[in-house]
Tab-separated table of C-alpha atoms in Angstrom:
chain	number	residue	atom	x	y	z
A	232	MET	CA	-0.869	-3.602	19.491
A	233	VAL	CA	-0.099	-0.086	20.787
A	234	ASP	CA	-1.294	1.758	23.901
A	235	ALA	CA	-0.443	5.321	22.869
A	236	ALA	CA	-1.239	6.984	26.217
A	237	ALA	CA	0.797	4.515	28.271
A	238	ARG	CA	3.573	4.472	25.633
A	239	ARG	CA	3.538	0.703	25.385
A	240	ALA	CA	3.424	-1.907	22.670
A	241	PHE	CA	2.168	-5.425	23.327
A	242	VAL	CA	3.611	-8.377	21.435
A	243	ALA	CA	2.265	-11.937	21.380
A	244	CYS	CA	5.257	-14.300	21.435
A	245	SER	CA	3.905	-17.549	20.016
A	246	ARG	CA	7.074	-19.574	20.549
A	247	SER	CA	7.438	-18.459	24.167
A	248	ASN	CA	3.758	-18.756	25.172
A	249	ALA	CA	3.797	-15.225	26.525
A	250	VAL	CA	2.793	-11.608	25.956
A	251	VAL	CA	5.466	-8.942	26.306
A	252	ALA	CA	4.929	-5.244	27.094
A	253	VAL	CA	7.519	-2.942	25.515
A	254	ASP	CA	8.214	0.605	26.689
A	255	LEU	CA	8.148	2.568	23.424
A	256	ASP	CA	10.176	5.518	24.697
A	257	ARG	CA	12.903	3.541	26.473
A	258	ARG	CA	12.702	0.625	24.018
A	259	ARG	CA	12.908	-2.061	26.644
A	260	THR	CA	10.687	-4.825	27.995
A	261	GLU	CA	8.492	-3.778	30.946
A	262	TRP	CA	6.864	-7.086	31.772
A	263	ARG	CA	6.268	-10.552	30.431
A	264	SER	CA	3.064	-12.489	31.118
A	265	PRO	CA	2.578	-16.237	30.519
A	266	VAL	CA	-0.562	-17.110	28.544
A	267	GLY	CA	-1.761	-20.227	26.730
A	268	ARG	CA	0.231	-22.198	24.184
A	269	GLU	CA	1.087	-20.463	20.920
A	270	PRO	CA	-0.565	-17.052	21.315
A	271	ILE	CA	-0.879	-15.631	17.810
A	272	PRO	CA	-2.680	-12.267	17.902
A	273	VAL	CA	-3.302	-9.843	20.744
A	274	VAL	CA	-5.931	-7.087	21.048
A	275	LEU	CA	-6.175	-4.267	23.568
A	276	ASP	CA	-9.507	-3.306	25.096
A	277	LEU	CA	-8.833	0.238	26.301
A	278	PRO	CA	-12.064	0.772	28.304
A	279	ALA	CA	-11.239	-2.156	30.607
A	280	ARG	CA	-7.461	-1.915	30.087
A	281	ARG	CA	-7.266	-5.598	29.265
A	282	LEU	CA	-5.385	-7.633	26.694
A	283	PHE	CA	-6.830	-10.664	24.932
A	284	THR	CA	-4.692	-13.320	23.269
A	285	ALA	CA	-5.848	-16.215	21.090
A	286	ASP	CA	-3.879	-19.257	22.263
A	287	ALA	CA	-3.966	-21.531	19.236
A	288	ARG	CA	-2.680	-24.743	20.790
A	289	SER	CA	-4.622	-24.330	24.027
A	290	ASP	CA	-8.006	-23.606	22.404
A	291	THR	CA	-8.370	-20.643	24.758
A	292	VAL	CA	-8.437	-16.855	24.902
A	293	THR	CA	-6.343	-15.462	27.764
A	294	VAL	CA	-7.212	-12.152	29.453
A	295	VAL	CA	-4.340	-10.091	30.890
A	296	ASP	CA	-4.258	-6.802	32.812
A	297	ALA	CA	-2.624	-4.318	30.422
A	298	ASP	CA	-0.943	-2.323	33.185
A	299	SER	CA	0.538	-5.045	35.365
A	300	GLY	CA	0.646	-8.104	33.126
A	301	THR	CA	-1.413	-10.092	35.627
A	302	ARG	CA	-3.347	-12.951	34.059
A	303	LEU	CA	-7.026	-12.483	34.862
A	304	ALA	CA	-8.833	-15.308	33.056
A	305	GLN	CA	-8.556	-18.023	30.447
A	306	VAL	CA	-11.675	-18.724	28.394
A	307	PRO	CA	-12.204	-21.923	26.327
A	308	VAL	CA	-13.175	-21.234	22.698
A	309	GLY	CA	-13.246	-23.245	19.467
A	310	ALA	CA	-10.410	-25.422	18.170
A	311	TYR	CA	-7.156	-23.642	17.274
A	312	PRO	CA	-8.048	-19.954	17.656
A	313	ALA	CA	-5.685	-18.043	15.364
A	314	GLY	CA	-7.304	-14.615	15.007
A	315	LEU	CA	-9.044	-11.945	17.059
A	316	GLY	CA	-11.435	-9.086	16.348
A	317	HIS	CA	-12.614	-6.316	18.646
A	318	HIS	CA	-15.655	-4.055	18.850
A	319	PRO	CA	-15.123	-1.749	21.863
A	320	GLY	CA	-18.542	-0.125	21.512
A	321	LEU	CA	-20.389	-3.434	21.756
A	322	ARG	CA	-17.916	-4.649	24.414
A	323	ARG	CA	-17.075	-7.733	22.404
A	324	VAL	CA	-14.023	-9.715	21.375
A	325	PHE	CA	-14.242	-12.267	18.558
A	326	SER	CA	-12.050	-15.351	18.176
A	327	GLY	CA	-11.515	-16.970	14.774
A	328	ASP	CA	-11.362	-20.707	15.462
A	329	THR	CA	-9.330	-22.174	12.597
A	330	ALA	CA	-9.897	-25.911	13.050
A	331	ALA	CA	-13.529	-25.518	14.136
A	332	GLY	CA	-14.504	-23.171	11.298
A	333	THR	CA	-16.333	-20.881	13.721
A	334	VAL	CA	-16.132	-17.464	15.357
A	335	THR	CA	-16.538	-17.359	19.142
A	336	ALA	CA	-17.940	-14.116	20.588
A	337	LEU	CA	-16.838	-13.068	24.082
A	338	ASP	CA	-18.120	-10.422	26.474
A	339	ALA	CA	-15.111	-8.128	26.965
A	340	ASP	CA	-16.189	-7.028	30.448
A	341	HIS	CA	-17.032	-10.410	31.941
A	342	ALA	CA	-14.629	-12.607	29.917
A	343	ARG	CA	-17.254	-15.168	28.990
A	344	VAL	CA	-18.570	-16.700	25.775
A	345	ILE	CA	-21.852	-15.183	24.578
A	346	GLY	CA	-22.296	-16.942	21.236
A	347	THR	CA	-20.843	-18.643	18.170
A	348	VAL	CA	-20.981	-17.685	14.504
A	349	PRO	CA	-20.614	-20.324	11.756
A	350	ALA	CA	-17.702	-19.497	9.455
A	351	GLU	CA	-15.618	-21.841	7.293
A	352	LEU	CA	-12.539	-23.998	7.678
A	353	GLY	CA	-9.477	-21.935	8.470
A	354	ALA	CA	-11.342	-19.115	10.264
A	355	GLY	CA	-8.720	-16.744	11.656
A	356	SER	CA	-8.133	-13.020	11.319
A	357	ILE	CA	-11.166	-10.821	12.066
A	358	ALA	CA	-11.722	-7.149	11.201
A	359	VAL	CA	-14.659	-5.117	12.491
A	360	ASP	CA	-16.431	-2.216	10.791
A	361	THR	CA	-17.650	-0.470	13.946
A	362	SER	CA	-19.709	2.118	12.023
A	363	ARG	CA	-21.952	-0.615	10.596
A	364	ASP	CA	-21.500	-3.254	13.338
A	365	ARG	CA	-20.216	-5.699	10.761
A	366	ALA	CA	-17.350	-8.151	11.146
A	367	TYR	CA	-15.247	-9.955	8.554
A	368	CYS	CA	-13.492	-13.271	9.218
A	369	ALA	CA	-10.812	-14.606	6.872
A	370	ASN	CA	-11.122	-18.345	6.208
A	371	PHE	CA	-7.629	-19.443	5.200
A	372	MET	CA	-8.442	-22.936	3.951
A	373	SER	CA	-11.715	-21.994	2.266
A	374	ALA	CA	-10.561	-18.999	0.187
A	375	SER	CA	-13.335	-16.863	1.616
A	376	VAL	CA	-14.315	-14.155	4.072
A	377	THR	CA	-17.358	-14.652	6.307
A	378	VAL	CA	-19.419	-11.514	6.973
A	379	PHE	CA	-21.556	-11.370	10.123
A	380	ASP	CA	-23.484	-8.918	12.277
A	381	ALA	CA	-21.310	-8.054	15.276
A	382	ALA	CA	-24.346	-7.181	17.402
A	383	THR	CA	-26.720	-10.060	16.654
A	384	LEU	CA	-24.056	-12.598	15.545
A	385	ARG	CA	-26.171	-13.319	12.479
A	386	PRO	CA	-24.253	-14.451	9.338
A	387	LEU	CA	-24.630	-11.932	6.514
A	388	GLY	CA	-22.769	-13.507	3.627
A	389	ARG	CA	-19.626	-14.905	2.097
A	390	ILE	CA	-16.982	-13.172	-0.036
A	391	ALA	CA	-14.811	-15.282	-2.329
A	392	VAL	CA	-11.136	-14.239	-2.252
A	393	PRO	CA	-7.829	-15.665	-3.549
A	394	GLU	CA	-6.466	-18.762	-1.803
A	395	GLY	CA	-4.928	-18.434	1.646
A	396	PRO	CA	-6.501	-15.264	3.090
A	397	CYS	CA	-4.400	-14.664	6.189
A	398	LYS	CA	-5.285	-11.162	7.386
A	399	VAL	CA	-8.210	-8.747	7.034
A	400	VAL	CA	-8.121	-5.046	7.881
A	401	VAL	CA	-10.920	-2.460	7.807
A	402	ASP	CA	-10.106	1.158	6.954
A	403	PRO	CA	-12.963	3.462	8.032
A	404	VAL	CA	-11.441	6.479	6.262
A	405	SER	CA	-11.461	5.028	2.747
A	406	ASP	CA	-14.353	2.656	3.567
A	407	ARG	CA	-12.340	-0.323	2.386
A	408	LEU	CA	-11.650	-3.884	3.408
A	409	TYR	CA	-8.172	-5.233	2.693
A	410	VAL	CA	-7.539	-8.980	2.447
A	411	ALA	CA	-3.995	-10.382	2.389
A	412	GLY	CA	-3.679	-13.513	0.250
A	413	SER	CA	-0.592	-15.258	1.579
A	414	LEU	CA	-0.363	-17.982	-1.062
A	415	HIS	CA	-0.377	-15.678	-4.095
A	416	GLY	CA	1.253	-12.593	-2.576
A	417	THR	CA	-1.679	-10.274	-3.199
A	418	ILE	CA	-3.800	-7.710	-1.370
A	419	THR	CA	-7.431	-7.627	-2.499
A	420	ARG	CA	-9.447	-4.453	-1.915
A	421	PHE	CA	-13.207	-4.277	-1.359
A	422	CYS	CA	-15.613	-1.385	-0.879
A	423	LEU	CA	-17.280	-1.803	2.524
A	424	ARG	CA	-20.456	-0.008	1.471
A	425	THR	CA	-21.157	-1.918	-1.739
A	426	GLY	CA	-19.001	-5.024	-1.374
A	427	ALA	CA	-17.474	-4.373	-4.805
A	428	ASN	CA	-14.069	-5.865	-5.575
A	429	LEU	CA	-11.686	-2.976	-6.281
A	430	GLY	CA	-8.801	-5.073	-7.567
A	431	GLU	CA	-5.571	-6.610	-6.347
A	432	LEU	CA	-2.129	-5.280	-5.502
A	433	VAL	CA	0.933	-7.543	-5.715
A	434	VAL	CA	3.399	-7.699	-2.817
A	435	GLU	CA	6.247	-10.038	-1.853
A	436	ARG	CA	6.114	-13.594	-0.529
A	437	ALA	CA	3.561	-14.697	2.067
A	438	PRO	CA	1.867	-11.484	3.265
A	439	VAL	CA	0.430	-12.305	6.698
A	440	GLY	CA	0.075	-9.000	8.585
A	441	MET	CA	-1.209	-5.510	7.781
A	442	CYS	CA	-2.059	-2.145	9.230
A	443	VAL	CA	-3.268	1.106	7.679
A	444	SER	CA	-2.264	4.690	8.466
A	445	PRO	CA	-4.816	6.930	10.245
A	446	ASP	CA	-5.432	8.947	7.081
A	447	GLY	CA	-5.946	5.820	4.982
A	448	ARG	CA	-3.078	6.737	2.643
A	449	TRP	CA	-0.555	4.005	3.478
A	450	LEU	CA	-1.094	0.290	3.873
A	451	TYR	CA	1.786	-1.591	5.464
A	452	VAL	CA	2.029	-5.300	4.597
A	453	CYS	CA	4.288	-7.796	6.405
A	454	ASN	CA	5.792	-10.243	3.911
A	455	ARG	CA	6.721	-13.164	6.120
A	456	GLY	CA	8.488	-15.101	3.394
A	457	ALA	CA	10.697	-12.176	2.361
A	458	GLY	CA	11.565	-10.385	5.615
A	459	THR	CA	10.143	-7.143	4.299
A	460	VAL	CA	7.229	-4.735	4.663
A	461	SER	CA	5.568	-3.518	1.472
A	462	VAL	CA	4.375	0.092	1.687
A	463	LEU	CA	1.320	0.521	-0.534
A	464	ASP	CA	0.082	3.931	-1.634
A	465	THR	CA	-3.689	3.362	-1.454
A	466	PHE	CA	-4.437	6.629	-3.256
A	467	ARG	CA	-2.443	5.621	-6.336
A	468	GLY	CA	-2.966	1.873	-6.007
A	469	THR	CA	0.760	1.124	-6.264
A	470	GLU	CA	3.601	-0.107	-4.093
A	471	SER	CA	5.711	2.861	-2.995
A	472	HIS	CA	8.680	0.983	-1.530
A	473	ARG	CA	9.745	-1.924	0.664
A	474	ILE	CA	11.328	-1.910	4.096
A	475	THR	CA	13.741	-4.643	5.185
A	476	VAL	CA	12.914	-5.850	8.714
A	477	GLY	CA	13.678	-8.990	10.745
A	478	ASP	CA	13.095	-12.620	9.826
A	479	GLY	CA	9.515	-13.788	9.420
A	480	PRO	CA	7.595	-10.537	10.085
A	481	GLY	CA	4.172	-11.568	11.359
A	482	ASP	CA	2.225	-8.381	12.009
A	483	CYS	CA	2.602	-4.646	12.436
A	484	ALA	CA	1.077	-1.618	14.147
A	485	LEU	CA	1.539	2.145	14.083
A	486	ASP	CA	2.428	4.325	17.043
A	487	PRO	CA	-0.093	7.189	16.666
A	488	VAL	CA	2.100	9.545	18.703
A	489	THR	CA	5.318	9.254	16.672
A	490	GLY	CA	3.990	7.729	13.439
A	491	ARG	CA	6.569	4.958	13.739
A	492	LEU	CA	5.863	1.491	12.410
A	493	LEU	CA	6.331	-1.454	14.782
A	494	VAL	CA	6.931	-4.864	13.201
A	495	SER	CA	7.017	-8.119	15.171
A	496	ASN	CA	9.484	-10.583	13.638
A	497	ALA	CA	8.552	-14.165	14.514
A	498	GLY	CA	11.646	-15.648	12.893
A	499	SER	CA	14.173	-13.523	14.766
A	500	GLY	CA	12.225	-12.834	17.971
A	501	THR	CA	12.594	-9.082	17.596
A	502	LEU	CA	10.562	-5.906	17.261
A	503	THR	CA	11.611	-3.606	14.420
A	504	ILE	CA	10.836	0.106	14.862
A	505	VAL	CA	10.757	2.155	11.654
A	506	ASP	CA	10.832	5.958	11.740
A	507	ARG	CA	8.817	7.713	9.011
A	508	PRO	CA	7.896	4.451	7.278
A	509	TRP	CA	6.008	6.265	4.503
A	510	LEU	CA	9.317	7.558	3.107
A	511	PRO	CA	11.631	5.347	1.028
A	512	GLY	CA	14.879	4.572	2.811
A	513	PRO	CA	18.373	4.459	1.293
A	514	PRO	CA	18.755	2.184	-1.738
A	515	ALA	CA	19.496	-1.423	-0.919
A	516	ARG	CA	23.107	-2.561	-1.241
A	517	ALA	CA	23.718	-4.052	-4.662
A	518	PHE	CA	24.841	-7.678	-4.711
A	519	HIS	CA	27.130	-9.268	-7.281
A	520	PRO	CA	25.061	-11.030	-9.977
A	521	VAL	CA	26.456	-14.470	-9.020
A	522	VAL	CA	25.275	-14.193	-5.399
A	523	GLY	CA	22.599	-16.796	-4.761
A	524	HIS	CA	23.667	-19.036	-7.654
A	525	PRO	CA	25.423	-22.429	-7.366
A	526	LEU	CA	29.200	-22.311	-7.096
A	527	PRO	CA	30.818	-23.083	-10.502
A	528	GLU	CA	32.968	-26.200	-10.524
A	529	PHE	CA	36.742	-25.686	-10.651
A	530	ALA	CA	39.990	-27.493	-9.788
A	531	LEU	CA	43.252	-26.153	-8.305
A	532	PRO	CA	46.535	-27.729	-7.175
A	533	ASP	CA	47.155	-28.125	-3.444
A	534	LEU	CA	50.202	-25.969	-2.596
A	535	ARG	CA	51.475	-28.484	-0.046
A	536	THR	CA	51.056	-31.757	-1.943
A	537	GLY	CA	50.538	-30.722	-5.532
A	538	ARG	CA	47.410	-32.841	-5.645
A	539	ILE	CA	44.544	-31.487	-7.725
A	540	ARG	CA	41.612	-30.568	-5.482
A	541	THR	CA	38.095	-29.978	-6.846
A	542	THR	CA	34.938	-28.376	-5.511
A	543	ARG	CA	33.194	-31.751	-5.678
A	544	GLU	CA	35.174	-32.871	-2.607
A	545	TRP	CA	33.190	-30.428	-0.458
A	546	ALA	CA	29.768	-30.735	-2.100
A	547	GLU	CA	26.900	-29.978	0.328
A	548	LYS	CA	29.416	-28.740	2.926
A	549	LYS	CA	30.200	-25.276	4.225
A	550	TYR	CA	33.740	-24.049	3.616
A	551	VAL	CA	35.751	-20.888	2.999
A	552	ILE	CA	37.933	-20.380	-0.079
A	553	ASN	CA	40.644	-17.778	0.268
A	554	PHE	CA	42.179	-16.704	-3.042
A	555	PHE	CA	45.446	-14.821	-2.645
A	556	ALA	CA	48.544	-14.009	-4.666
A	557	SER	CA	51.499	-16.350	-4.006
A	558	TRP	CA	54.319	-13.983	-4.881
């Protein structure tokens, strides 16, 4: 999550139970705020200058001052909240409660629960179409997306999607909804106006995070299982290129000032910053064709004893073989 004016990025660190503020210009940590256990997403409410985190293992949403990092409140929600949505105009934050199969609506100004929306098992990521006051909640275990009215909290329908929907993103420019299917490595596209399915795009393993460029041209997809970001050209409906990032990339955001892509890497505990992410980088280093394959069996004499040594002696062990000329 990026605060462009303050030149900060906010990262939810699920393994450290904290939110970290990063100075984007100096590229260093400004402050670290403890929240609930296993914070997964974070959203920024600019009008109140507050951060909201969904603390999955605490069944809470924590509210933090975006400028100082001071914890302001902790609000109980449904079981295992793993996703957040935000409608700044309605002054609401929505929590996708995975184990409860519900969406909890919170008043962003008063940090209190104002209602609950029935969803389905695995409710998590939430995207909001602010022009129509509609919200979309991905239900990971139910292969569906729940649609509801963000103002009245009335359920509006259900969209069937491929198994394991992990992230939903609304693009107001192209009027599309993007759904990342983590189990099949696909991105499904829907028209927001008509609800029509516009087809799927294939990415790498376990896509779990996404963001879209301000002009709607580029969709960036975090492939957690591959350590890459797929860059999709939404105009052509193809993958343009892939960017290698850290281990286990979980989500991403764009800095609207510089256009740089920020990727939070859960596996390596790092933040990758990519300049001009819409352009392909240098070609990846080519690996020898045997890299990644089992070591062929062979036997060689021991120079000290003359005994024949084989690779089977070190099966399932790590070792270094140094081949050199003996002349």
